[in-house]
XYZ file of C-alpha atoms in Angstrom:
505
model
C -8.651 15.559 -31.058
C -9.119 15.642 -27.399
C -9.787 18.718 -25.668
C -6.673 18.410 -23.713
C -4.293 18.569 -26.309
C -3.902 22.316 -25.990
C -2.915 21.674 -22.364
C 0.935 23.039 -22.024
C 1.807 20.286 -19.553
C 5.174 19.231 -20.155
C 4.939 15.525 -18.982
C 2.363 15.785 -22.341
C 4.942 17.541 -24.142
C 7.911 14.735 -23.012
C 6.067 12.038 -24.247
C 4.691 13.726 -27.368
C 8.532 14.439 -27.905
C 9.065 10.614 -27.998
C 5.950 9.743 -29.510
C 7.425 12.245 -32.543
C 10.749 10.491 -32.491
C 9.346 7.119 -33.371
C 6.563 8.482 -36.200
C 9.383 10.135 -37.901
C 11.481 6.820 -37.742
C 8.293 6.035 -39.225
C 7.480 3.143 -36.422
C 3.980 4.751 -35.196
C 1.640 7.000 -36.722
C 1.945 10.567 -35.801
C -2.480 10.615 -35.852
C -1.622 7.751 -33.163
C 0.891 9.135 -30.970
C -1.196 12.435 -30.262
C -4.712 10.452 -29.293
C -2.802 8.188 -26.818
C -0.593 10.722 -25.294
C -3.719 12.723 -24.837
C -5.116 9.587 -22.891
C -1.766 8.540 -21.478
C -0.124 11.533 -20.026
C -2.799 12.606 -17.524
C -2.455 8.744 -16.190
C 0.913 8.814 -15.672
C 0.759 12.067 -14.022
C -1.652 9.866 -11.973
C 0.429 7.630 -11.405
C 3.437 9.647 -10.583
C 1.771 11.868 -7.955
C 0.327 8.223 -6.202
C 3.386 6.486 -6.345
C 5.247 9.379 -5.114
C 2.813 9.597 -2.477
C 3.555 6.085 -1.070
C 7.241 6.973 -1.634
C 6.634 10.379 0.367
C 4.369 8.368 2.737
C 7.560 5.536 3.464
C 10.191 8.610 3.487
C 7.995 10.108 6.291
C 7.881 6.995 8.131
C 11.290 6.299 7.832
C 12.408 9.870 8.987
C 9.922 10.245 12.190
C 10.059 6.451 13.666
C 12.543 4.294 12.138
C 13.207 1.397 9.614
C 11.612 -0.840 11.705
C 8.202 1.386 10.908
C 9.259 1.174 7.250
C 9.581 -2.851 7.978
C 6.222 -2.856 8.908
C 4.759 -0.683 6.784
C 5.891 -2.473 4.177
C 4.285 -5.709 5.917
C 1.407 -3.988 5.557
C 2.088 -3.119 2.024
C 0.682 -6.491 0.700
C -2.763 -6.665 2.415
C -2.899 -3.238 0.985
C -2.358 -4.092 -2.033
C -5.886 -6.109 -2.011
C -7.641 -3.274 -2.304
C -6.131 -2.659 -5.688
C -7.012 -6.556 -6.684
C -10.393 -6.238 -5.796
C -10.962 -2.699 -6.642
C -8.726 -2.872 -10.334
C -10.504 -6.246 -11.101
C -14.140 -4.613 -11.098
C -12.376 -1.718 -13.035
C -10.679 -4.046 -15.852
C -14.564 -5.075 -16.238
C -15.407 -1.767 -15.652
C -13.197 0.042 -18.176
C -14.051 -2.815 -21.421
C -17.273 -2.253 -21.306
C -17.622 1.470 -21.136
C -15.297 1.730 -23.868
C -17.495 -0.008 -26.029
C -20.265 1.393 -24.964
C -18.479 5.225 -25.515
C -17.488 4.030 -29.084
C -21.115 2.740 -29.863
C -22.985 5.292 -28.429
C -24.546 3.121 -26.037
C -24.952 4.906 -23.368
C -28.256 3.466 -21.363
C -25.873 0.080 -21.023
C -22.970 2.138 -20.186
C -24.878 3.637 -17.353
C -25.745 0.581 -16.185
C -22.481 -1.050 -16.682
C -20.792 1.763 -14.312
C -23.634 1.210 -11.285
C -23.020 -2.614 -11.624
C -19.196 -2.069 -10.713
C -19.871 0.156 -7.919
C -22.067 -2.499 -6.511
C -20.111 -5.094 -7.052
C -16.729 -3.219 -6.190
C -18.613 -2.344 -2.418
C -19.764 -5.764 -1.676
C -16.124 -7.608 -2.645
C -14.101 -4.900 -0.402
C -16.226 -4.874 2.512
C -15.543 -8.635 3.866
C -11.855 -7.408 3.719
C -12.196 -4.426 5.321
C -13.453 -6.182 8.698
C -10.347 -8.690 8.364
C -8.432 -6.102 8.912
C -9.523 -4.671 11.535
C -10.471 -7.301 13.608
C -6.891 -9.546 12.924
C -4.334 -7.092 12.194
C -1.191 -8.081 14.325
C -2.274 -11.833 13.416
C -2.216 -11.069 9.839
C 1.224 -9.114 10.053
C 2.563 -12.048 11.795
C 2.161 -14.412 8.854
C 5.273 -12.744 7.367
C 7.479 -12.103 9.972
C 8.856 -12.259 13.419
C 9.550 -9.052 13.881
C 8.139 -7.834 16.720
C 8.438 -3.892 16.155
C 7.541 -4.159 12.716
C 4.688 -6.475 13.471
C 3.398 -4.137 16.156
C 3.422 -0.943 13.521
C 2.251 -2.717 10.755
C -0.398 -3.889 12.739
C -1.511 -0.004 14.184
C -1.538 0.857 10.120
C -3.261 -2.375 8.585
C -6.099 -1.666 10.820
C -6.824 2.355 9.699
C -5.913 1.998 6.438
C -8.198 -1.311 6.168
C -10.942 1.185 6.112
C -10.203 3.116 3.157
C -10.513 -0.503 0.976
C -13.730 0.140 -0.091
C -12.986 3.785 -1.424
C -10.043 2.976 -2.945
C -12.050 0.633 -5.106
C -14.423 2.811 -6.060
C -11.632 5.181 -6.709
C -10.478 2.456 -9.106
C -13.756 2.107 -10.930
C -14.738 6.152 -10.885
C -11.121 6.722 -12.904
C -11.710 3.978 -15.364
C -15.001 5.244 -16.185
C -13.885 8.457 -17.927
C -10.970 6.760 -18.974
C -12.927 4.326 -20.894
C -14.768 7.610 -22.368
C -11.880 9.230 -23.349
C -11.315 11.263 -20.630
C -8.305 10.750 -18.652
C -7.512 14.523 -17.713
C -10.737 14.923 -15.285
C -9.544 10.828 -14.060
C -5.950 12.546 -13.726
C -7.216 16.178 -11.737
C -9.507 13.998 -9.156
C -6.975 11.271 -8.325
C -4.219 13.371 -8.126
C -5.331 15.775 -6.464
C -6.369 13.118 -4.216
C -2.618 12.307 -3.850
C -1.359 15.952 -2.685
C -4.589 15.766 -0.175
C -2.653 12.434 1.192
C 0.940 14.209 1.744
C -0.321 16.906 3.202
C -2.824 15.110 5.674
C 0.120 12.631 6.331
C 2.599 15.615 6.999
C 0.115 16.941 9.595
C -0.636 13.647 11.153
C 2.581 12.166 10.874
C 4.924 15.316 12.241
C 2.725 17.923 13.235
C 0.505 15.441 15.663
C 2.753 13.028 16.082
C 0.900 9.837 15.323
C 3.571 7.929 13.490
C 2.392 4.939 10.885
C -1.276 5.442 12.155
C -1.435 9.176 10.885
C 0.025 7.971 7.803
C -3.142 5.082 7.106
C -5.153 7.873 7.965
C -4.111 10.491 5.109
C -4.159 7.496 2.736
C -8.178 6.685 3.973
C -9.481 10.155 3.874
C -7.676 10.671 0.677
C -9.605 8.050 -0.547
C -12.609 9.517 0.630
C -12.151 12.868 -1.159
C -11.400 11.393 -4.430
C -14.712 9.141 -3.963
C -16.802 11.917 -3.287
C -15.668 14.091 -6.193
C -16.184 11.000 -8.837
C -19.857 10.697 -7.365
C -20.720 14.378 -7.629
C -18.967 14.575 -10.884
C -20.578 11.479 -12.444
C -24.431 12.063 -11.438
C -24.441 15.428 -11.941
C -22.095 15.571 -15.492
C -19.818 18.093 -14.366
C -17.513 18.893 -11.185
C -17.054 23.089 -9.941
C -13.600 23.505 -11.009
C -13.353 20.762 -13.185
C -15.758 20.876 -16.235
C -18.075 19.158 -17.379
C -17.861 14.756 -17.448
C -17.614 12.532 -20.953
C -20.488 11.174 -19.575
C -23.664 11.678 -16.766
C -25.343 8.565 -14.752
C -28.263 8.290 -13.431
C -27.374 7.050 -9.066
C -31.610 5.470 -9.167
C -31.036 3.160 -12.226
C -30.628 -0.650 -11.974
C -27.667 -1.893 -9.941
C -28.460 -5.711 -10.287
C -28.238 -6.666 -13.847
C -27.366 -9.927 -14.230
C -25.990 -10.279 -17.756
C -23.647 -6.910 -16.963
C -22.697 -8.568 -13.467
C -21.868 -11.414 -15.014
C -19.672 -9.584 -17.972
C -17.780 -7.386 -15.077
C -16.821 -10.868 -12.923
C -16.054 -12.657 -16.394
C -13.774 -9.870 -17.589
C -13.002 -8.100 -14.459
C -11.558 -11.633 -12.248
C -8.436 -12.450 -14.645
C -7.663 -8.957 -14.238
C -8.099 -9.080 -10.454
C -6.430 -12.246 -9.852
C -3.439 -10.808 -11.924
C -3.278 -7.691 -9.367
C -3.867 -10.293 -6.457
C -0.288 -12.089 -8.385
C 1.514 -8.970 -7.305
C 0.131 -8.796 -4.007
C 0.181 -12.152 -2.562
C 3.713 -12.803 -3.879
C 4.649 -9.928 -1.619
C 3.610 -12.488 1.135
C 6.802 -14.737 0.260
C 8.782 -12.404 -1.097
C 9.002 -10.700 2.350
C 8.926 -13.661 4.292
C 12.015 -14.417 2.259
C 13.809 -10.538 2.654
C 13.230 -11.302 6.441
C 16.032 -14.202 6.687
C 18.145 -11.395 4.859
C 17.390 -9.110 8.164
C 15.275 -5.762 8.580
C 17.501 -3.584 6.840
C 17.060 -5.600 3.609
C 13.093 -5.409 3.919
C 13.520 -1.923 3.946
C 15.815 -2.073 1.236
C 13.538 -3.601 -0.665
C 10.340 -1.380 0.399
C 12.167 1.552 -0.674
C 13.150 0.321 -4.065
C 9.355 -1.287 -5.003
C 8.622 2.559 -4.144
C 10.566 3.640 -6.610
C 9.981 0.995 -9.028
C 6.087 2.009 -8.485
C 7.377 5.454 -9.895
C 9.026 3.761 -12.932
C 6.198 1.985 -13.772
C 3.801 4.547 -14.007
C 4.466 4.992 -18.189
C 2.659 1.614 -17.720
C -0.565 3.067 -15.806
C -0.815 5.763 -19.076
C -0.326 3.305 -21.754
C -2.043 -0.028 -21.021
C -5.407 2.171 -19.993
C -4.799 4.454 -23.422
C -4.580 1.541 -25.243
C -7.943 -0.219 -23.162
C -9.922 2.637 -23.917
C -8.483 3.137 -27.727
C -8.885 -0.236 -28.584
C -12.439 -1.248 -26.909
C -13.326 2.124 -28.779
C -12.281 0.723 -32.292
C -13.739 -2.867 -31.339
C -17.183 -1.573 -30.475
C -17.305 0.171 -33.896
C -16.474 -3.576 -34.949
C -12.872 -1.704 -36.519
C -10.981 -4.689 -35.434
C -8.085 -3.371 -37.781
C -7.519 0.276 -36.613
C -8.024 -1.601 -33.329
C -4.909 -3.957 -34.102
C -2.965 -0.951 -35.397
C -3.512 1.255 -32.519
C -2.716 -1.265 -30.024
C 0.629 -2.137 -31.812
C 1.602 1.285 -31.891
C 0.900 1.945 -28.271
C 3.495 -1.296 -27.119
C 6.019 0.418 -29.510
C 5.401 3.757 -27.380
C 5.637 2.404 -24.486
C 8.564 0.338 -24.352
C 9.993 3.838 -25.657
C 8.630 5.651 -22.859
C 10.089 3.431 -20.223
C 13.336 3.625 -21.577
C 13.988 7.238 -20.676
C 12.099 6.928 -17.494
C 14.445 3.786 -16.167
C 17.339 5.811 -18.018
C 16.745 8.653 -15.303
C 16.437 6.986 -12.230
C 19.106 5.012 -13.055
C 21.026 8.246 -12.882
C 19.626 9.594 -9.743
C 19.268 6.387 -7.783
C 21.676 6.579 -5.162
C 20.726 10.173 -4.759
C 16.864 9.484 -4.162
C 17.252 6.027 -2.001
C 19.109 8.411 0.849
C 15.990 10.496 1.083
C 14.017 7.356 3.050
C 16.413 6.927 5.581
C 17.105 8.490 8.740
C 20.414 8.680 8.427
C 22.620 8.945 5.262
C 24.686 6.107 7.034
C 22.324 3.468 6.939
C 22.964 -0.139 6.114
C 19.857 -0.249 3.792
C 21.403 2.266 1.545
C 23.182 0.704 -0.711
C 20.900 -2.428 -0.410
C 18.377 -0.657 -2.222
C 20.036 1.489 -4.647
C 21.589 -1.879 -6.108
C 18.072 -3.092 -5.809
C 17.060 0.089 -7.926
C 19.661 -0.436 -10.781
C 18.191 -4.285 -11.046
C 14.662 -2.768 -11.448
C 15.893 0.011 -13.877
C 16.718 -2.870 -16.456
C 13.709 -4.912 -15.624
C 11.255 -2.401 -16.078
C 11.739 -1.818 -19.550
C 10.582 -4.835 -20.102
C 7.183 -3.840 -18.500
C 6.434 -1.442 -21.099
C 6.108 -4.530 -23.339
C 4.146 -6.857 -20.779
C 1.467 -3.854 -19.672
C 1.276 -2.705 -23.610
C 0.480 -5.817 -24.754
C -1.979 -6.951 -22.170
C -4.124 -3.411 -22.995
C -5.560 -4.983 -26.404
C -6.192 -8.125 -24.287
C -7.950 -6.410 -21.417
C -10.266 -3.920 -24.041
C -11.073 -7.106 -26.019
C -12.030 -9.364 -22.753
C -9.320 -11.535 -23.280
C -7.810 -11.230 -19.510
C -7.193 -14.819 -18.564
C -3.686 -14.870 -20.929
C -2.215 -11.911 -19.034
C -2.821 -13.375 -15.457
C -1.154 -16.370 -16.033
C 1.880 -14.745 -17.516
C 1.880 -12.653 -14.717
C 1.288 -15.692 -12.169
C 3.941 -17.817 -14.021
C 6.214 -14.301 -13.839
C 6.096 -14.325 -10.063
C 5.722 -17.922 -8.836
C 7.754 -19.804 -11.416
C 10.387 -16.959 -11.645
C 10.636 -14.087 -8.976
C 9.806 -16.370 -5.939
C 12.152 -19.213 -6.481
C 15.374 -17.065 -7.202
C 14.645 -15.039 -4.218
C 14.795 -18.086 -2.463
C 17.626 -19.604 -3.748
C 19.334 -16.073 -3.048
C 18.224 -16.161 0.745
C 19.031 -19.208 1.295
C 22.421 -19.276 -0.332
C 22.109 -21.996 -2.378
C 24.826 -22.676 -5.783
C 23.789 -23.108 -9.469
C 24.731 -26.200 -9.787
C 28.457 -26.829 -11.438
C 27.767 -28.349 -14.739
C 30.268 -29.483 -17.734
C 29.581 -28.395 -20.902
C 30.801 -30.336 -24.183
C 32.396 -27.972 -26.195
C 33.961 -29.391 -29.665
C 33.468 -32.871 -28.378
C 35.906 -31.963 -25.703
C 34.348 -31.697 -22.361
C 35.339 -28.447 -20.326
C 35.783 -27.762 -16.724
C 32.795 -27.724 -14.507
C 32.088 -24.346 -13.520
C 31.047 -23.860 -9.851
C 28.743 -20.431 -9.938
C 29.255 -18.711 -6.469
C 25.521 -18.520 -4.104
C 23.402 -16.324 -5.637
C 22.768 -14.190 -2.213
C 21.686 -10.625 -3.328
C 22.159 -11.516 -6.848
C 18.652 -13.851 -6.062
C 16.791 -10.934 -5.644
C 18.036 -8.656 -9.119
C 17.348 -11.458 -11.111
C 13.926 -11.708 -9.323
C 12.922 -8.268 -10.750
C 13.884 -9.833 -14.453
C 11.222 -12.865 -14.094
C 8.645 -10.534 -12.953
C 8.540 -8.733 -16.291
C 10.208 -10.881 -18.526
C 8.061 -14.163 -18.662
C 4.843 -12.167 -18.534
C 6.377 -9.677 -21.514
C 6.952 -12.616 -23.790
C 3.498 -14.824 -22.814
C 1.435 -11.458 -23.202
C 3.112 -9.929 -26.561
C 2.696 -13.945 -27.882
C -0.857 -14.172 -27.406
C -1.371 -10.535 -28.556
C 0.519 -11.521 -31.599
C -2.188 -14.292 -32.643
C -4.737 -12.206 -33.312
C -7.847 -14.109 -31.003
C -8.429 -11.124 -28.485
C -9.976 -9.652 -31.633
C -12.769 -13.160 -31.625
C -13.316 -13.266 -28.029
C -14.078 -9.595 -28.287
C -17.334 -9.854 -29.852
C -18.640 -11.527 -27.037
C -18.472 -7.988 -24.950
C -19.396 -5.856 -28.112
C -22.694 -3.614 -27.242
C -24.735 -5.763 -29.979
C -23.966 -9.197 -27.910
C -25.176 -7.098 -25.092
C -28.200 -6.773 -27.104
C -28.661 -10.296 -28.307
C -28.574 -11.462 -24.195
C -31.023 -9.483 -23.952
């Protein structure tokens, strides 16, 4: 048991609570329920205290400047969002092969497994970095014409373009202990991270006065603290104030493996390109919300911020189930590994069922807080916008639970394209066809042998963009939980395992 299963934390105690529920309908095993809340939990606390930071970070915005700053903030949002491509790519690598490594006992490749992905994770993020920098109005152009917006997203793409490297490394330093079965000390550093952000922003943003550029600038040196605490705590085995690390690597050790290079790219670019789905559809997708008008972009800003907090059930679970399963693989369990990874999708769809059941609730209460004024037009934009997300995230919990397995066993190329297929052959067209007002087509539909009426569906205006959250989670849950169901993640899984490691060799 871990050690953090004494820890009175009541997120821990919520999902345990749930977990309990479905062992005693006798759907997951109770052994089950407490090792992957003991992984899960701290993640999701993670992810909760991030994504309420970028909600906290657009609320700010929105309050001190304007929705034209949360407009371009939200521009911004997407380039972003490349950070966490590049940086949760190397990290999917990063994350399979220390598990297995953890669960083998392997710990002179695990070492070297972890230096490889800060290497590579430095060199990918750097090129982007200076893009930023150098072109941001041109970039923020691309999406819209906007000339406020593209002016402030422009003043926070370049600062926050800095901080693309450390968030990557953030990325990789979290999935590290993670992957050895430590997600409370991944939990205390990133989070704490997180309330370093709010409170930075709070003193940039309203006690200096410097808008959407004091807000990229809590978000970089956030970064940089986090960084900094992984390092220390990583080569030296143990953080002041934290304990001591699952594991200790040594910073002078080889960096340029090229079998473990070649593993992290292999495993790590599905996963990246699947991230990179999410953010270059944002291109589009906000290209499209800006024939709606501005107050529908920030409509839409404010409910992916809340959706970001929904989804975090989905942080705890798919990396619980990574590590649990690429533990059980690398023992070569492949059964226990099957079991635990079916029990964790069960868990999970449970777990976002409660968490879409309260925001649902609260919705129209929380949307007000990111406008500066209770009167705004984008109001009830986005709390209708939150109610569509509410019912498509529970769908999530079976798309992210059944891609863990996948990602632990290597098998990363199956989730990407469901998540591609989600957002290009789903999301993006019916936000099209609702901003540009097009009809379903009137049809006539024998019924008996009799043909009946043809029905003429009204334009699909805002109704385009709810049914846009469904695709994004509904093709990718049934493509992911299909391929899970086949069984061949366990096959392509012993191409990672620490002996074929060996046998490269």
């Amino acid at each position: 048991m871990s050690a953090v299963s004494s820890v009175p934390n009541p997120f821990r105690l919520a999902i345990l609570y749930i977990g309990f529920a479905l062992a005693r309908a006798g759907l997951i095993e109770r052994e089950r329920v407490v090792r992957t809340t003991d992984l899960a939990w701290p993640r999701i606390v993670t992810g909760v205290a991030r994504m309420s930071k970028n909600a906290v970070d657009v609320a700010m915005v929105g309050s001190a400047v304007g929705v034209s700053a949360v407009a371009g903030v939200g521009f911004a949002g997407p380039f972003w969002g490349l950070a966490f491509a590049i940086g949760g790519g190397v990290a999917g690598g990063t994350i399979a092969l220390v598990s297995q490594r953890y669960g083998a006992e392997a710990h002179e490749e695990l070492g070297l497994a972890v230096r490889s992905s800060t290497l590579l994770v430095v060199v990918v993020s750097l090129p982007v970095t200076a893009a930023f920098w150098l072109i941001p109005g041109e970039l923020i152009g691309l999406i819209s014409s906007n000339e406020r917006a593209i002016a402030l997203g422009a003043d926070y793409l370049k600062i926050v373009g800095l901080g693309v490297p450390f968030a990557g490394l953030n990325l990789v330093g979290s999935r590290v202990l993670v992957g050895a079965d430590d997600a409370y000390t991944a939990m205390q550093v990133r989070a704490g991270g997180a309330v370093v952000n709010v409170v930075l922003n709070a003193v940039f943003i309203f006690g200096l006065g410097w808008g959407v550029e004091g807000a990229a600038l809590g978000t970089v040196l956030s970064n940089v603290v986090a960084v900094a605490a992984f390092a220390v705590g990583l080569t030296r085995g143990a953080l002041p104030g934290m304990g001591a690390f699952p594991v200790t690597i040594d910073p002078f050790g080889n960096y340029l493996d090229p079998g473990t290079l070649r593993d992290l790219v292999e495993i790590g670019a599905p996963v990246g390109a699947r991230n990179l789905v999410w953010t270059v559809a944002e291109f589009p997708m906000l290209a499209i919300l800006d024939v709606f008008g501005e107050n529908t972009v920030a409509a839409f800003v404010i409910a992916r911020r809340i959706w970001g907090i929904m989804n975090t059930p989905g942080w705890g679970f798919g990396l619980a189930s990574s590590s649990l399963v690429g533990q059980e693989l690398g023992t070569n369990d492949e059964a226990s590994a099957e079991a635990y990874a079916r029990d964790i999708i069960r868990f999970s769809v449970a777990t976002y069922l409660v968490s879409a059941a309260l925001i649902a609730v609260a919705a129209a209460d929380i949307v007000v807080l990111f406008a500066d004024s209770p009167d705004s037009p984008a109001i009830p934009i986005a709390t209708n916008l939150v109610y569509a997300a509410c019912v498509a995230v529970i769908l999530q919990g079976v798309s992210g639970g059944a891609a863990g397995p996948l990602d632990a066993a290597g098998d990363t190329k199956i989730p990407f394209l469901s998540q591609l297929l989600g957002m290009f052959g789903g999301s993006i067209p019916l936000a099209y066809l609702g901003a540009a007002g097009l009809s379903v087509p009137s049809v006539t539909v024998p019924l008996l042998g009799v043909a009946t009426p043809a029905v003429a569906l009204a334009p699909l205006g805002y109704w385009g963009l709810y049914l846009a959250f469904l695709a994004e989670t509904s093709i990718p849950a049934a493509i992911n939980y299909a391929r899970f169901r086949t069984g061949k993640w366990k096959a392509i899984s012993q191409n990672y395992r620490p002996d074929a490691a060996a046998a490269d060799d």
